[in-house]
Amino acid sequence: MPAKEYKNGRVADNREQIEHHIREILRLIGEDVDREGLLDTPARVTRMYEEIFAGYDADTREILGVAFDEKHEELVIVKDIVYYSQCEHHMAPFFGKVHIGYIPSGKIAGLSKFARLVEAVTRRLQVQERITSEIADIIVDVLEPHGCMVVVEGEHLCMCARGVKKPGSKTVTSAVRGLFRTDAPARAEFLALIKD
Ligand SMILES: [Zn+2]
């Protein structure tokens, strides 16, 4: 995805205000906002927000949109799609991998489209459960497959750095749609194929 066009336009439009508020937060936590190391921090954080919140400007249904008819009606898996998101409860990063499986019923999407979809859904304030179900629901809406299954693995820095402090622990969420709900062998095939 070209980084240039994939940015949050509102962050750019409100750059001065965002920088001001970040500087205020630094001051309020007890920092010397005029020390050298922090002088450019508000501007850097704001530029980072343009990227990590770029998903708000994406039309998630458009991304898979160019689907074409195919005879293939067997399981298609796109696995190990790396994502990086921000937990909406703490505004702390969480990241991991998305695995997608679907059984087409005539429409398929280019494999790179799924990576773009994952970026669009994850570059926002999110919770892992919603990422999982949103990706599944968009695929079901656009491609109308016989079935779709999405598994998301995530490591949450808000869990590692505060509270329970369990570094390295992973959260796994799944969404199951269509025939995967009733077809245990299809579910098992998907789960076996996404294992490393
Ligand atoms: Zn959190």
PDB file of N, CA, C and O in Angstrom, residues 116-166:
ATOM      1  N   ARG A 116      -4.633  -5.566   2.705  1.00  0.00           N
ATOM      2  CA  ARG A 116      -5.118  -4.173   2.753  1.00  0.00           C
ATOM      3  C   ARG A 116      -6.327  -4.044   3.674  1.00  0.00           C
ATOM      4  O   ARG A 116      -6.454  -3.067   4.416  1.00  0.00           O
ATOM      5  N   LEU A 117      -7.212  -5.035   3.610  1.00  0.00           N
ATOM      6  CA  LEU A 117      -8.391  -5.016   4.484  1.00  0.00           C
ATOM      7  C   LEU A 117      -7.964  -5.045   5.950  1.00  0.00           C
ATOM      8  O   LEU A 117      -8.489  -4.304   6.787  1.00  0.00           O
ATOM      9  N   VAL A 118      -6.990  -5.907   6.255  1.00  0.00           N
ATOM     10  CA  VAL A 118      -6.508  -6.006   7.639  1.00  0.00           C
ATOM     11  C   VAL A 118      -5.930  -4.653   8.087  1.00  0.00           C
ATOM     12  O   VAL A 118      -6.209  -4.188   9.196  1.00  0.00           O
ATOM     13  N   GLU A 119      -5.165  -4.012   7.224  1.00  0.00           N
ATOM     14  CA  GLU A 119      -4.607  -2.694   7.574  1.00  0.00           C
ATOM     15  C   GLU A 119      -5.718  -1.688   7.847  1.00  0.00           C
ATOM     16  O   GLU A 119      -5.674  -0.941   8.820  1.00  0.00           O
ATOM     17  N   ALA A 120      -6.716  -1.666   6.985  1.00  0.00           N
ATOM     18  CA  ALA A 120      -7.796  -0.682   7.120  1.00  0.00           C
ATOM     19  C   ALA A 120      -8.571  -0.878   8.427  1.00  0.00           C
ATOM     20  O   ALA A 120      -8.988   0.083   9.071  1.00  0.00           O
ATOM     21  N   VAL A 121      -8.744  -2.130   8.817  1.00  0.00           N
ATOM     22  CA  VAL A 121      -9.533  -2.422  10.025  1.00  0.00           C
ATOM     23  C   VAL A 121      -8.704  -2.209  11.295  1.00  0.00           C
ATOM     24  O   VAL A 121      -9.237  -1.823  12.340  1.00  0.00           O
ATOM     25  N   THR A 122      -7.390  -2.430  11.206  1.00  0.00           N
ATOM     26  CA  THR A 122      -6.575  -2.390  12.425  1.00  0.00           C
ATOM     27  C   THR A 122      -5.959  -1.017  12.707  1.00  0.00           C
ATOM     28  O   THR A 122      -5.598  -0.745  13.846  1.00  0.00           O
ATOM     29  N   ARG A 123      -5.846  -0.162  11.679  1.00  0.00           N
ATOM     30  CA  ARG A 123      -5.221   1.148  11.923  1.00  0.00           C
ATOM     31  C   ARG A 123      -6.241   2.144  12.452  1.00  0.00           C
ATOM     32  O   ARG A 123      -6.583   3.151  11.808  1.00  0.00           O
ATOM     33  N   ARG A 124      -6.768   1.802  13.596  1.00  0.00           N
ATOM     34  CA  ARG A 124      -7.770   2.600  14.298  1.00  0.00           C
ATOM     35  C   ARG A 124      -7.643   2.241  15.774  1.00  0.00           C
ATOM     36  O   ARG A 124      -6.953   1.300  16.128  1.00  0.00           O
ATOM     37  N   LEU A 125      -8.405   2.929  16.599  1.00  0.00           N
ATOM     38  CA  LEU A 125      -8.567   2.446  17.970  1.00  0.00           C
ATOM     39  C   LEU A 125      -9.489   1.239  17.885  1.00  0.00           C
ATOM     40  O   LEU A 125     -10.570   1.327  17.310  1.00  0.00           O
ATOM     41  N   GLN A 126      -9.050   0.133  18.445  1.00  0.00           N
ATOM     42  CA  GLN A 126      -9.776  -1.106  18.230  1.00  0.00           C
ATOM     43  C   GLN A 126      -9.753  -1.988  19.471  1.00  0.00           C
ATOM     44  O   GLN A 126      -9.019  -1.720  20.433  1.00  0.00           O
ATOM     45  N   VAL A 127     -10.558  -3.035  19.448  1.00  0.00           N
ATOM     46  CA  VAL A 127     -10.388  -4.172  20.347  1.00  0.00           C
ATOM     47  C   VAL A 127     -10.243  -5.401  19.451  1.00  0.00           C
ATOM     48  O   VAL A 127     -10.795  -5.435  18.347  1.00  0.00           O
ATOM     49  N   GLN A 128      -9.507  -6.377  19.923  1.00  0.00           N
ATOM     50  CA  GLN A 128      -9.190  -7.524  19.064  1.00  0.00           C
ATOM     51  C   GLN A 128     -10.449  -8.279  18.618  1.00  0.00           C
ATOM     52  O   GLN A 128     -10.531  -8.751  17.489  1.00  0.00           O
ATOM     53  N   GLU A 129     -11.414  -8.379  19.518  1.00  0.00           N
ATOM     54  CA  GLU A 129     -12.645  -9.099  19.185  1.00  0.00           C
ATOM     55  C   GLU A 129     -13.351  -8.452  17.992  1.00  0.00           C
ATOM     56  O   GLU A 129     -13.888  -9.128  17.114  1.00  0.00           O
ATOM     57  N   ARG A 130     -13.373  -7.102  17.982  1.00  0.00           N
ATOM     58  CA  ARG A 130     -14.073  -6.402  16.894  1.00  0.00           C
ATOM     59  C   ARG A 130     -13.304  -6.517  15.579  1.00  0.00           C
ATOM     60  O   ARG A 130     -13.904  -6.644  14.515  1.00  0.00           O
ATOM     61  N   ILE A 131     -11.968  -6.459  15.652  1.00  0.00           N
ATOM     62  CA  ILE A 131     -11.166  -6.671  14.441  1.00  0.00           C
ATOM     63  C   ILE A 131     -11.560  -7.997  13.799  1.00  0.00           C
ATOM     64  O   ILE A 131     -11.802  -8.097  12.598  1.00  0.00           O
ATOM     65  N   THR A 132     -11.648  -9.029  14.639  1.00  0.00           N
ATOM     66  CA  THR A 132     -11.932 -10.378  14.156  1.00  0.00           C
ATOM     67  C   THR A 132     -13.302 -10.455  13.468  1.00  0.00           C
ATOM     68  O   THR A 132     -13.423 -10.930  12.338  1.00  0.00           O
ATOM     69  N   SER A 133     -14.329  -9.929  14.140  1.00  0.00           N
ATOM     70  CA  SER A 133     -15.668 -10.050  13.560  1.00  0.00           C
ATOM     71  C   SER A 133     -15.862  -9.092  12.385  1.00  0.00           C
ATOM     72  O   SER A 133     -16.540  -9.434  11.411  1.00  0.00           O
ATOM     73  N   GLU A 134     -15.245  -7.919  12.435  1.00  0.00           N
ATOM     74  CA  GLU A 134     -15.390  -6.992  11.294  1.00  0.00           C
ATOM     75  C   GLU A 134     -14.797  -7.585  10.026  1.00  0.00           C
ATOM     76  O   GLU A 134     -15.408  -7.503   8.949  1.00  0.00           O
ATOM     77  N   ILE A 135     -13.603  -8.169  10.129  1.00  0.00           N
ATOM     78  CA  ILE A 135     -12.978  -8.753   8.939  1.00  0.00           C
ATOM     79  C   ILE A 135     -13.867  -9.864   8.375  1.00  0.00           C
ATOM     80  O   ILE A 135     -14.137  -9.924   7.175  1.00  0.00           O
ATOM     81  N   ALA A 136     -14.375 -10.727   9.262  1.00  0.00           N
ATOM     82  CA  ALA A 136     -15.239 -11.820   8.803  1.00  0.00           C
ATOM     83  C   ALA A 136     -16.506 -11.276   8.143  1.00  0.00           C
ATOM     84  O   ALA A 136     -16.916 -11.732   7.071  1.00  0.00           O
ATOM     85  N   ASP A 137     -17.123 -10.273   8.749  1.00  0.00           N
ATOM     86  CA  ASP A 137     -18.390  -9.755   8.224  1.00  0.00           C
ATOM     87  C   ASP A 137     -18.206  -9.048   6.882  1.00  0.00           C
ATOM     88  O   ASP A 137     -19.069  -9.144   5.997  1.00  0.00           O
ATOM     89  N   ILE A 138     -17.096  -8.344   6.716  1.00  0.00           N
ATOM     90  CA  ILE A 138     -16.847  -7.664   5.437  1.00  0.00           C
ATOM     91  C   ILE A 138     -16.651  -8.698   4.331  1.00  0.00           C
ATOM     92  O   ILE A 138     -17.190  -8.572   3.230  1.00  0.00           O
ATOM     93  N   ILE A 139     -15.888  -9.749   4.637  1.00  0.00           N
ATOM     94  CA  ILE A 139     -15.666 -10.808   3.634  1.00  0.00           C
ATOM     95  C   ILE A 139     -16.996 -11.466   3.258  1.00  0.00           C
ATOM     96  O   ILE A 139     -17.288 -11.697   2.083  1.00  0.00           O
ATOM     97  N   VAL A 140     -17.837 -11.728   4.264  1.00  0.00           N
ATOM     98  CA  VAL A 140     -19.141 -12.338   3.996  1.00  0.00           C
ATOM     99  C   VAL A 140     -20.006 -11.404   3.144  1.00  0.00           C
ATOM    100  O   VAL A 140     -20.627 -11.818   2.165  1.00  0.00           O
ATOM    101  N   ASP A 141     -20.019 -10.122   3.480  1.00  0.00           N
ATOM    102  CA  ASP A 141     -20.827  -9.147   2.736  1.00  0.00           C
ATOM    103  C   ASP A 141     -20.389  -9.043   1.275  1.00  0.00           C
ATOM    104  O   ASP A 141     -21.212  -9.009   0.371  1.00  0.00           O
ATOM    105  N   VAL A 142     -19.084  -8.936   1.062  1.00  0.00           N
ATOM    106  CA  VAL A 142     -18.590  -8.613  -0.279  1.00  0.00           C
ATOM    107  C   VAL A 142     -18.449  -9.860  -1.162  1.00  0.00           C
ATOM    108  O   VAL A 142     -18.828  -9.844  -2.327  1.00  0.00           O
ATOM    109  N   LEU A 143     -17.910 -10.938  -0.594  1.00  0.00           N
ATOM    110  CA  LEU A 143     -17.625 -12.120  -1.416  1.00  0.00           C
ATOM    111  C   LEU A 143     -18.735 -13.181  -1.349  1.00  0.00           C
ATOM    112  O   LEU A 143     -18.752 -14.099  -2.170  1.00  0.00           O
ATOM    113  N   GLU A 144     -19.636 -13.055  -0.388  1.00  0.00           N
ATOM    114  CA  GLU A 144     -20.728 -14.020  -0.203  1.00  0.00           C
ATOM    115  C   GLU A 144     -20.230 -15.475  -0.317  1.00  0.00           C
ATOM    116  O   GLU A 144     -20.741 -16.254  -1.130  1.00  0.00           O
ATOM    117  N   PRO A 145     -19.233 -15.837   0.495  1.00  0.00           N
ATOM    118  CA  PRO A 145     -18.673 -17.187   0.399  1.00  0.00           C
ATOM    119  C   PRO A 145     -19.592 -18.215   1.065  1.00  0.00           C
ATOM    120  O   PRO A 145     -20.504 -17.850   1.806  1.00  0.00           O
ATOM    121  N   HIS A 146     -19.321 -19.510   0.797  1.00  0.00           N
ATOM    122  CA  HIS A 146     -20.064 -20.562   1.507  1.00  0.00           C
ATOM    123  C   HIS A 146     -19.769 -20.483   3.010  1.00  0.00           C
ATOM    124  O   HIS A 146     -20.615 -20.766   3.839  1.00  0.00           O
ATOM    125  N   GLY A 147     -18.520 -20.113   3.324  1.00  0.00           N
ATOM    126  CA  GLY A 147     -18.145 -19.993   4.730  1.00  0.00           C
ATOM    127  C   GLY A 147     -16.904 -19.138   4.877  1.00  0.00           C
ATOM    128  O   GLY A 147     -16.156 -18.944   3.909  1.00  0.00           O
ATOM    129  N   CYS A 148     -16.709 -18.619   6.068  1.00  0.00           N
ATOM    130  CA  CYS A 148     -15.533 -17.777   6.319  1.00  0.00           C
ATOM    131  C   CYS A 148     -15.119 -17.946   7.776  1.00  0.00           C
ATOM    132  O   CYS A 148     -15.966 -18.060   8.673  1.00  0.00           O
ATOM    133  N   MET A 149     -13.818 -18.009   7.995  1.00  0.00           N
ATOM    134  CA  MET A 149     -13.302 -18.126   9.355  1.00  0.00           C
ATOM    135  C   MET A 149     -12.090 -17.208   9.505  1.00  0.00           C
ATOM    136  O   MET A 149     -11.232 -17.150   8.620  1.00  0.00           O
ATOM    137  N   VAL A 150     -12.077 -16.485  10.600  1.00  0.00           N
ATOM    138  CA  VAL A 150     -10.973 -15.558  10.851  1.00  0.00           C
ATOM    139  C   VAL A 150     -10.430 -15.838  12.251  1.00  0.00           C
ATOM    140  O   VAL A 150     -11.198 -15.934  13.211  1.00  0.00           O
ATOM    141  N   VAL A 151      -9.115 -16.002  12.347  1.00  0.00           N
ATOM    142  CA  VAL A 151      -8.464 -16.161  13.645  1.00  0.00           C
ATOM    143  C   VAL A 151      -7.451 -15.036  13.794  1.00  0.00           C
ATOM    144  O   VAL A 151      -6.686 -14.755  12.874  1.00  0.00           O
ATOM    145  N   VAL A 152      -7.488 -14.348  14.941  1.00  0.00           N
ATOM    146  CA  VAL A 152      -6.549 -13.254  15.200  1.00  0.00           C
ATOM    147  C   VAL A 152      -5.776 -13.566  16.474  1.00  0.00           C
ATOM    148  O   VAL A 152      -6.365 -13.940  17.500  1.00  0.00           O
ATOM    149  N   GLU A 153      -4.454 -13.449  16.374  1.00  0.00           N
ATOM    150  CA  GLU A 153      -3.590 -13.576  17.548  1.00  0.00           C
ATOM    151  C   GLU A 153      -3.091 -12.187  17.910  1.00  0.00           C
ATOM    152  O   GLU A 153      -2.737 -11.423  17.017  1.00  0.00           O
ATOM    153  N   GLY A 154      -3.052 -11.875  19.198  1.00  0.00           N
ATOM    154  CA  GLY A 154      -2.596 -10.542  19.577  1.00  0.00           C
ATOM    155  C   GLY A 154      -1.821 -10.517  20.880  1.00  0.00           C
ATOM    156  O   GLY A 154      -2.147 -11.238  21.825  1.00  0.00           O
ATOM    157  N   GLU A 155      -0.801  -9.688  20.890  1.00  0.00           N
ATOM    158  CA  GLU A 155      -0.062  -9.410  22.119  1.00  0.00           C
ATOM    159  C   GLU A 155      -0.362  -7.959  22.477  1.00  0.00           C
ATOM    160  O   GLU A 155      -0.180  -7.068  21.656  1.00  0.00           O
ATOM    161  N   HIS A 156      -0.846  -7.756  23.704  1.00  0.00           N
ATOM    162  CA  HIS A 156      -1.349  -6.432  24.083  1.00  0.00           C
ATOM    163  C   HIS A 156      -0.400  -5.770  25.074  1.00  0.00           C
ATOM    164  O   HIS A 156      -0.200  -6.280  26.170  1.00  0.00           O
ATOM    165  N   LEU A 157       0.170  -4.642  24.677  1.00  0.00           N
ATOM    166  CA  LEU A 157       1.131  -3.987  25.567  1.00  0.00           C
ATOM    167  C   LEU A 157       0.462  -3.453  26.832  1.00  0.00           C
ATOM    168  O   LEU A 157       1.105  -3.340  27.864  1.00  0.00           O
ATOM    169  N   CYS A 158      -0.831  -3.166  26.776  1.00  0.00           N
ATOM    170  CA  CYS A 158      -1.498  -2.709  27.999  1.00  0.00           C
ATOM    171  C   CYS A 158      -1.546  -3.836  29.032  1.00  0.00           C
ATOM    172  O   CYS A 158      -1.586  -3.589  30.232  1.00  0.00           O
ATOM    173  N   MET A 159      -1.524  -5.085  28.550  1.00  0.00           N
ATOM    174  CA  MET A 159      -1.494  -6.222  29.480  1.00  0.00           C
ATOM    175  C   MET A 159      -0.081  -6.486  29.986  1.00  0.00           C
ATOM    176  O   MET A 159       0.123  -6.952  31.105  1.00  0.00           O
ATOM    177  N   CYS A 160       0.909  -6.219  29.111  1.00  0.00           N
ATOM    178  CA  CYS A 160       2.305  -6.515  29.466  1.00  0.00           C
ATOM    179  C   CYS A 160       2.859  -5.475  30.425  1.00  0.00           C
ATOM    180  O   CYS A 160       3.630  -5.788  31.328  1.00  0.00           O
ATOM    181  N   ALA A 161       2.489  -4.211  30.218  1.00  0.00           N
ATOM    182  CA  ALA A 161       3.183  -3.115  30.882  1.00  0.00           C
ATOM    183  C   ALA A 161       2.496  -2.654  32.155  1.00  0.00           C
ATOM    184  O   ALA A 161       3.078  -1.967  32.962  1.00  0.00           O
ATOM    185  N   ARG A 162       1.235  -3.032  32.334  1.00  0.00           N
ATOM    186  CA  ARG A 162       0.520  -2.558  33.504  1.00  0.00           C
ATOM    187  C   ARG A 162      -0.396  -3.664  34.005  1.00  0.00           C
ATOM    188  O   ARG A 162      -0.495  -4.707  33.378  1.00  0.00           O
ATOM    189  N   GLY A 163      -1.043  -3.395  35.145  1.00  0.00           N
ATOM    190  CA  GLY A 163      -2.022  -4.353  35.649  1.00  0.00           C
ATOM    191  C   GLY A 163      -1.431  -5.732  35.840  1.00  0.00           C
ATOM    192  O   GLY A 163      -0.458  -5.912  36.561  1.00  0.00           O
ATOM    193  N   VAL A 164      -1.977  -6.721  35.120  1.00  0.00           N
ATOM    194  CA  VAL A 164      -1.606  -8.114  35.362  1.00  0.00           C
ATOM    195  C   VAL A 164      -0.163  -8.453  34.993  1.00  0.00           C
ATOM    196  O   VAL A 164       0.380  -9.445  35.471  1.00  0.00           O
ATOM    197  N   LYS A 165       0.458  -7.641  34.112  1.00  0.00           N
ATOM    198  CA  LYS A 165       1.883  -7.831  33.752  1.00  0.00           C
ATOM    199  C   LYS A 165       2.224  -9.266  33.376  1.00  0.00           C
ATOM    200  O   LYS A 165       2.898  -9.983  34.085  1.00  0.00           O
ATOM    201  N   LYS A 166       1.733  -9.670  32.238  1.00  0.00           N
ATOM    202  CA  LYS A 166       2.021 -11.026  31.744  1.00  0.00           C
ATOM    203  C   LYS A 166       2.667 -10.907  30.366  1.00  0.00           C
ATOM    204  O   LYS A 166       2.037 -11.137  29.349  1.00  0.00           O
TER     205      LYS A 166
END
